[in-house]
C-alpha positions as protocol buffer text, in pm:
chain_id: "A"
residue {
  index: 1
  type: MET
  ca { x: -37 y: 2123 z: 2 }
}
residue {
  index: 2
  type: LEU
  ca { x: -272 y: 2248 z: 270 }
}
residue {
  index: 3
  type: VAL
  ca { x: -553 y: 2011 z: 175 }
}
residue {
  index: 4
  type: ARG
  ca { x: -335 y: 1710 z: 242 }
}
residue {
  index: 5
  type: ARG
  ca { x: -232 y: 1850 z: 586 }
}
residue {
  index: 6
  type: ILE
  ca { x: -598 y: 1875 z: 680 }
}
residue {
  index: 7
  type: ALA
  ca { x: -738 y: 1568 z: 509 }
}
residue {
  index: 8
  type: ARG
  ca { x: -481 y: 1318 z: 634 }
}
residue {
  index: 9
  type: PRO
  ca { x: -545 y: 1373 z: 1009 }
}
residue {
  index: 10
  type: LEU
  ca { x: -919 y: 1373 z: 945 }
}
residue {
  index: 11
  type: LEU
  ca { x: -900 y: 1042 z: 756 }
}
residue {
  index: 12
  type: ALA
  ca { x: -668 y: 891 z: 1014 }
}
residue {
  index: 13
  type: SER
  ca { x: -860 y: 999 z: 1320 }
}
residue {
  index: 14
  type: SER
  ca { x: -1118 y: 722 z: 1310 }
}
residue {
  index: 15
  type: PHE
  ca { x: -848 y: 460 z: 1275 }
}
residue {
  index: 16
  type: ILE
  ca { x: -639 y: 597 z: 1563 }
}
residue {
  index: 17
  type: TYR
  ca { x: -938 y: 632 z: 1790 }
}
residue {
  index: 18
  type: GLY
  ca { x: -1078 y: 293 z: 1698 }
}
residue {
  index: 19
  type: GLY
  ca { x: -738 y: 131 z: 1736 }
}
residue {
  index: 20
  type: ILE
  ca { x: -677 y: 276 z: 2081 }
}
residue {
  index: 21
  type: ASP
  ca { x: -1026 y: 177 z: 2194 }
}
residue {
  index: 22
  type: THR
  ca { x: -967 y: -180 z: 2066 }
}
residue {
  index: 23
  type: LEU
  ca { x: -624 y: -205 z: 2231 }
}
residue {
  index: 24
  type: ARG
  ca { x: -784 y: -104 z: 2564 }
}
residue {
  index: 25
  type: ASN
  ca { x: -1076 y: -348 z: 2524 }
}
residue {
  index: 26
  type: PRO
  ca { x: -1001 y: -611 z: 2266 }
}
residue {
  index: 27
  type: GLN
  ca { x: -1249 y: -871 z: 2395 }
}
residue {
  index: 28
  type: THR
  ca { x: -1543 y: -674 z: 2265 }
}
residue {
  index: 29
  type: ARG
  ca { x: -1420 y: -724 z: 1907 }
}
residue {
  index: 30
  type: VAL
  ca { x: -1334 y: -1091 z: 1939 }
}
residue {
  index: 31
  type: PRO
  ca { x: -1680 y: -1239 z: 1865 }
}
residue {
  index: 32
  type: GLY
  ca { x: -1719 y: -1040 z: 1540 }
}
residue {
  index: 33
  type: ALA
  ca { x: -1362 y: -1108 z: 1433 }
}
residue {
  index: 34
  type: ARG
  ca { x: -1374 y: -1487 z: 1504 }
}
residue {
  index: 35
  type: PRO
  ca { x: -1532 y: -1591 z: 1162 }
}
residue {
  index: 36
  type: VAL
  ca { x: -1290 y: -1378 z: 961 }
}
residue {
  index: 37
  type: VAL
  ca { x: -983 y: -1488 z: 1159 }
}
residue {
  index: 38
  type: GLU
  ca { x: -1089 y: -1856 z: 1128 }
}
residue {
  index: 39
  type: GLN
  ca { x: -1125 y: -1815 z: 750 }
}
residue {
  index: 40
  type: ILE
  ca { x: -792 y: -1634 z: 719 }
}
residue {
  index: 41
  type: THR
  ca { x: -609 y: -1891 z: 938 }
}
residue {
  index: 42
  type: LYS
  ca { x: -767 y: -2183 z: 753 }
}
residue {
  index: 43
  type: THR
  ca { x: -656 y: -2044 z: 412 }
}
residue {
  index: 44
  type: ALA
  ca { x: -316 y: -1956 z: 544 }
}
residue {
  index: 45
  type: ASP
  ca { x: -260 y: -2301 z: 688 }
}
residue {
  index: 46
  type: GLU
  ca { x: -348 y: -2457 z: 354 }
}
residue {
  index: 47
  type: GLN
  ca { x: -114 y: -2228 z: 154 }
}
residue {
  index: 48
  type: LEU
  ca { x: 174 y: -2135 z: 380 }
}
residue {
  index: 49
  type: PRO
  ca { x: 449 y: -2373 z: 506 }
}
residue {
  index: 50
  type: VAL
  ca { x: 421 y: -2232 z: 857 }
}
residue {
  index: 51
  type: GLN
  ca { x: 123 y: -2239 z: 1093 }
}
residue {
  index: 52
  type: VAL
  ca { x: -26 y: -1895 z: 1177 }
}
residue {
  index: 53
  type: PRO
  ca { x: -156 y: -1814 z: 1525 }
}
residue {
  index: 54
  type: ARG
  ca { x: -519 y: -1893 z: 1588 }
}
residue {
  index: 55
  type: ASP
  ca { x: -573 y: -1666 z: 1887 }
}
residue {
  index: 56
  type: VAL
  ca { x: -846 y: -1429 z: 1782 }
}
residue {
  index: 57
  type: GLU
  ca { x: -766 y: -1172 z: 2048 }
}
residue {
  index: 58
  type: GLN
  ca { x: -405 y: -1157 z: 1932 }
}
residue {
  index: 59
  type: TRP
  ca { x: -523 y: -1085 z: 1571 }
}
residue {
  index: 60
  type: VAL
  ca { x: -754 y: -813 z: 1702 }
}
residue {
  index: 61
  type: ARG
  ca { x: -466 y: -654 z: 1893 }
}
residue {
  index: 62
  type: ILE
  ca { x: -237 y: -671 z: 1592 }
}
residue {
  index: 63
  type: ASP
  ca { x: -502 y: -511 z: 1371 }
}
residue {
  index: 64
  type: ALA
  ca { x: -556 y: -232 z: 1637 }
}
residue {
  index: 65
  type: GLY
  ca { x: -181 y: -177 z: 1660 }
}
residue {
  index: 66
  type: ILE
  ca { x: -158 y: -140 z: 1281 }
}
residue {
  index: 67
  type: LYS
  ca { x: -442 y: 113 z: 1287 }
}
residue {
  index: 68
  type: VAL
  ca { x: -283 y: 320 z: 1563 }
}
residue {
  index: 69
  type: GLY
  ca { x: 69 y: 309 z: 1415 }
}
residue {
  index: 70
  type: ALA
  ca { x: -24 y: 356 z: 1048 }
}
residue {
  index: 71
  type: GLY
  ca { x: -291 y: 608 z: 1136 }
}
residue {
  index: 72
  type: SER
  ca { x: -43 y: 818 z: 1334 }
}
residue {
  index: 73
  type: LEU
  ca { x: 212 y: 810 z: 1058 }
}
residue {
  index: 74
  type: PHE
  ca { x: -53 y: 897 z: 802 }
}
residue {
  index: 75
  type: ALA
  ca { x: -191 y: 1182 z: 1010 }
}
residue {
  index: 76
  type: LEU
  ca { x: 162 y: 1324 z: 1050 }
}
residue {
  index: 77
  type: GLY
  ca { x: 238 y: 1286 z: 674 }
}
residue {
  index: 78
  type: LYS
  ca { x: 523 y: 1035 z: 748 }
}
residue {
  index: 79
  type: LEU
  ca { x: 534 y: 757 z: 485 }
}
residue {
  index: 80
  type: PRO
  ca { x: 184 y: 859 z: 372 }
}
residue {
  index: 81
  type: ARG
  ca { x: 149 y: 615 z: 84 }
}
residue {
  index: 82
  type: LEU
  ca { x: 272 y: 314 z: 284 }
}
residue {
  index: 83
  type: SER
  ca { x: 65 y: 400 z: 586 }
}
residue {
  index: 84
  type: ALA
  ca { x: -248 y: 452 z: 372 }
}
residue {
  index: 85
  type: LEU
  ca { x: -188 y: 109 z: 213 }
}
residue {
  index: 86
  type: ALA
  ca { x: -151 y: -47 z: 563 }
}
residue {
  index: 87
  type: LEU
  ca { x: -472 y: 113 z: 676 }
}
residue {
  index: 88
  type: ALA
  ca { x: -649 y: 5 z: 358 }
}
residue {
  index: 89
  type: ALA
  ca { x: -530 y: -352 z: 418 }
}
residue {
  index: 90
  type: SER
  ca { x: -657 y: -342 z: 781 }
}
residue {
  index: 91
  type: VAL
  ca { x: -996 y: -188 z: 704 }
}
residue {
  index: 92
  type: VAL
  ca { x: -1100 y: -484 z: 484 }
}
residue {
  index: 93
  type: PRO
  ca { x: -1102 y: -759 z: 750 }
}
residue {
  index: 94
  type: THR
  ca { x: -1236 y: -514 z: 1006 }
}
residue {
  index: 95
  type: THR
  ca { x: -1534 y: -432 z: 784 }
}
residue {
  index: 96
  type: LEU
  ca { x: -1602 y: -793 z: 706 }
}
residue {
  index: 97
  type: ALA
  ca { x: -1580 y: -889 z: 1066 }
}
residue {
  index: 98
  type: GLY
  ca { x: -1771 y: -593 z: 1226 }
}
residue {
  index: 99
  type: HIS
  ca { x: -2039 y: -507 z: 976 }
}
residue {
  index: 100
  type: ARG
  ca { x: -2187 y: -828 z: 840 }
}
residue {
  index: 101
  type: PHE
  ca { x: -2519 y: -666 z: 750 }
}
residue {
  index: 102
  type: TRP
  ca { x: -2625 y: -967 z: 539 }
}
residue {
  index: 103
  type: GLU
  ca { x: -2654 y: -1180 z: 855 }
}
residue {
  index: 104
  type: HIS
  ca { x: -2910 y: -950 z: 1024 }
}
residue {
  index: 105
  type: GLU
  ca { x: -3285 y: -1003 z: 998 }
}
residue {
  index: 106
  type: ASP
  ca { x: -3396 y: -690 z: 1190 }
}
residue {
  index: 107
  type: PRO
  ca { x: -3436 y: -402 z: 937 }
}
residue {
  index: 108
  type: GLU
  ca { x: -3300 y: -141 z: 1178 }
}
residue {
  index: 109
  type: GLU
  ca { x: -2997 y: -349 z: 1274 }
}
residue {
  index: 110
  type: ARG
  ca { x: -2938 y: -442 z: 908 }
}
residue {
  index: 111
  type: PHE
  ca { x: -2956 y: -72 z: 809 }
}
residue {
  index: 112
  type: GLY
  ca { x: -2712 y: 31 z: 1079 }
}
residue {
  index: 113
  type: GLN
  ca { x: -2461 y: -242 z: 977 }
}
residue {
  index: 114
  type: LEU
  ca { x: -2504 y: -157 z: 608 }
}
residue {
  index: 115
  type: SER
  ca { x: -2441 y: 215 z: 683 }
}
residue {
  index: 116
  type: ASN
  ca { x: -2119 y: 132 z: 870 }
}
residue {
  index: 117
  type: PHE
  ca { x: -2019 y: -112 z: 597 }
}
residue {
  index: 118
  type: LEU
  ca { x: -2059 y: 160 z: 336 }
}
residue {
  index: 119
  type: LYS
  ca { x: -1883 y: 414 z: 558 }
}
residue {
  index: 120
  type: ASN
  ca { x: -1583 y: 182 z: 580 }
}
residue {
  index: 121
  type: ALA
  ca { x: -1599 y: 122 z: 200 }
}
residue {
  index: 122
  type: GLY
  ca { x: -1582 y: 502 z: 161 }
}
residue {
  index: 123
  type: LEU
  ca { x: -1283 y: 518 z: 398 }
}
residue {
  index: 124
  type: LEU
  ca { x: -1119 y: 240 z: 195 }
}
residue {
  index: 125
  type: GLY
  ca { x: -1172 y: 445 z: -123 }
}
residue {
  index: 126
  type: GLY
  ca { x: -1010 y: 752 z: 35 }
}
residue {
  index: 127
  type: LEU
  ca { x: -720 y: 540 z: 158 }
}
residue {
  index: 128
  type: LEU
  ca { x: -667 y: 389 z: -191 }
}
residue {
  index: 129
  type: ILE
  ca { x: -656 y: 735 z: -340 }
}
residue {
  index: 130
  type: ALA
  ca { x: -406 y: 842 z: -72 }
}
residue {
  index: 131
  type: ALA
  ca { x: -194 y: 536 z: -139 }
}
residue {
  index: 132
  type: VAL
  ca { x: -137 y: 634 z: -497 }
}
residue {
  index: 133
  type: ASP
  ca { x: -110 y: 1010 z: -438 }
}
residue {
  index: 134
  type: THR
  ca { x: 237 y: 1122 z: -546 }
}
residue {
  index: 135
  type: GLU
  ca { x: 179 y: 1476 z: -423 }
}
residue {
  index: 136
  type: GLY
  ca { x: 232 y: 1621 z: -771 }
}
residue {
  index: 137
  type: ARG
  ca { x: 571 y: 1444 z: -817 }
}
residue {
  index: 138
  type: PRO
  ca { x: 613 y: 1181 z: -1086 }
}
residue {
  index: 139
  type: SER
  ca { x: 572 y: 824 z: -967 }
}
residue {
  index: 140
  type: VAL
  ca { x: 860 y: 593 z: -902 }
}
residue {
  index: 141
  type: GLY
  ca { x: 770 y: 397 z: -1218 }
}
residue {
  index: 142
  type: TYR
  ca { x: 782 y: 706 z: -1432 }
}
residue {
  index: 143
  type: ARG
  ca { x: 1113 y: 819 z: -1283 }
}
residue {
  index: 144
  type: ALA
  ca { x: 1259 y: 473 z: -1331 }
}
residue {
  index: 145
  type: LYS
  ca { x: 1155 y: 456 z: -1694 }
}
residue {
  index: 146
  type: ARG
  ca { x: 1295 y: 804 z: -1753 }
}
residue {
  index: 147
  type: ALA
  ca { x: 1624 y: 710 z: -1589 }
}
residue {
  index: 148
  type: ALA
  ca { x: 1648 y: 391 z: -1786 }
}
residue {
  index: 149
  type: LYS
  ca { x: 1586 y: 588 z: -2115 }
}
residue {
  index: 150
  type: ARG
  ca { x: 1848 y: 843 z: -2021 }
}
residue {
  index: 151
  type: ALA
  ca { x: 2096 y: 564 z: -1939 }
}
residue {
  index: 152
  type: ALA
  ca { x: 2015 y: 390 z: -2273 }
}
residue {
  index: 153
  type: ASP
  ca { x: 2062 y: 715 z: -2462 }
}
residue {
  index: 154
  type: SER
  ca { x: 2389 y: 787 z: -2289 }
}
residue {
  index: 155
  type: THR
  ca { x: 2517 y: 438 z: -2354 }
}
residue {
  index: 156
  type: GLU
  ca { x: 2415 y: 470 z: -2727 }
}
residue {
  index: 157
  type: LYS
  ca { x: 2597 y: 803 z: -2755 }
}
residue {
  index: 158
  type: SER
  ca { x: 2905 y: 662 z: -2588 }
}
residue {
  index: 159
  type: TYR
  ca { x: 2897 y: 363 z: -2824 }
}
residue {
  index: 160
  type: GLU
  ca { x: 2867 y: 587 z: -3129 }
}
residue {
  index: 161
  type: LYS
  ca { x: 3152 y: 804 z: -3008 }
}
residue {
  index: 162
  type: ALA
  ca { x: 3370 y: 501 z: -2942 }
}
residue {
  index: 163
  type: SER
  ca { x: 3277 y: 364 z: -3289 }
}
residue {
  index: 164
  type: ARG
  ca { x: 3380 y: 694 z: -3458 }
}
residue {
  index: 165
  type: ARG
  ca { x: 3712 y: 694 z: -3265 }
}
residue {
  index: 166
  type: ALA
  ca { x: 3777 y: 334 z: -3361 }
}
residue {
  index: 167
  type: ALA
  ca { x: 3701 y: 411 z: -3729 }
}
residue {
  index: 168
  type: ARG
  ca { x: 3936 y: 709 z: -3721 }
}
residue {
  index: 169
  type: ALA
  ca { x: 4208 y: 509 z: -3560 }
}
residue {
  index: 170
  type: GLN
  ca { x: 4161 y: 235 z: -3813 }
}
residue {
  index: 171
  type: LYS
  ca { x: 4193 y: 485 z: -4103 }
}
residue {
  index: 172
  type: LYS
  ca { x: 4495 y: 638 z: -3948 }
}
residue {
  index: 173
  type: ALA
  ca { x: 4656 y: 295 z: -3903 }
}
residue {
  index: 174
  type: ALA
  ca { x: 4576 y: 213 z: -4267 }
}
residue {
  index: 175
  type: ARG
  ca { x: 4736 y: 542 z: -4385 }
}
residue {
  index: 176
  type: LYS
  ca { x: 5049 y: 469 z: -4181 }
}
residue {
  index: 177
  type: ALA
  ca { x: 5061 y: 116 z: -4318 }
}
residue {
  index: 178
  type: ARG
  ca { x: 5038 y: 257 z: -4679 }
}
residue {
  index: 179
  type: LYS
  ca { x: 5316 y: 514 z: -4611 }
}
residue {
  index: 180
  type: ALA
  ca { x: 5540 y: 248 z: -4460 }
}
residue {
  index: 181
  type: SER
  ca { x: 5507 y: 16 z: -4760 }
}
């Protein structure tokens, strides 16, 4: 559909641009990302059997790479649901790290951060819609249920057919046994 061909690149453009900018200059994002990365690594260390890296700049670069890669795939319409989901997953920590409006006292700074926070929330909403968009085709779940029902129906018909054949063979054997006696 034409709308998808226009909307996907528009939605992906801010992620691709922001990701490239961050890959070129990651140190500008490190101070804002530090509290979020520290929280994530602390939680991961408590719950996972392996230790996750603590280098904030590395996390910033990984996030930027995800944005560029998934954004490019999404813009091109390649793996659109998966790439939209990857972008959605990356926008959450970015928003929490970069737009902490609740920490600002200055009304103008707070308003700017709140506006960016809400913009990212809107992008997240669009990405979630794109992640579940089946482009008019039935979902995988629907197709799986339908295939399972067809298989069950086919199996039931085969069983009934085999039962009828067995009953006929049994009657035929009983007739032969009566004739022989």
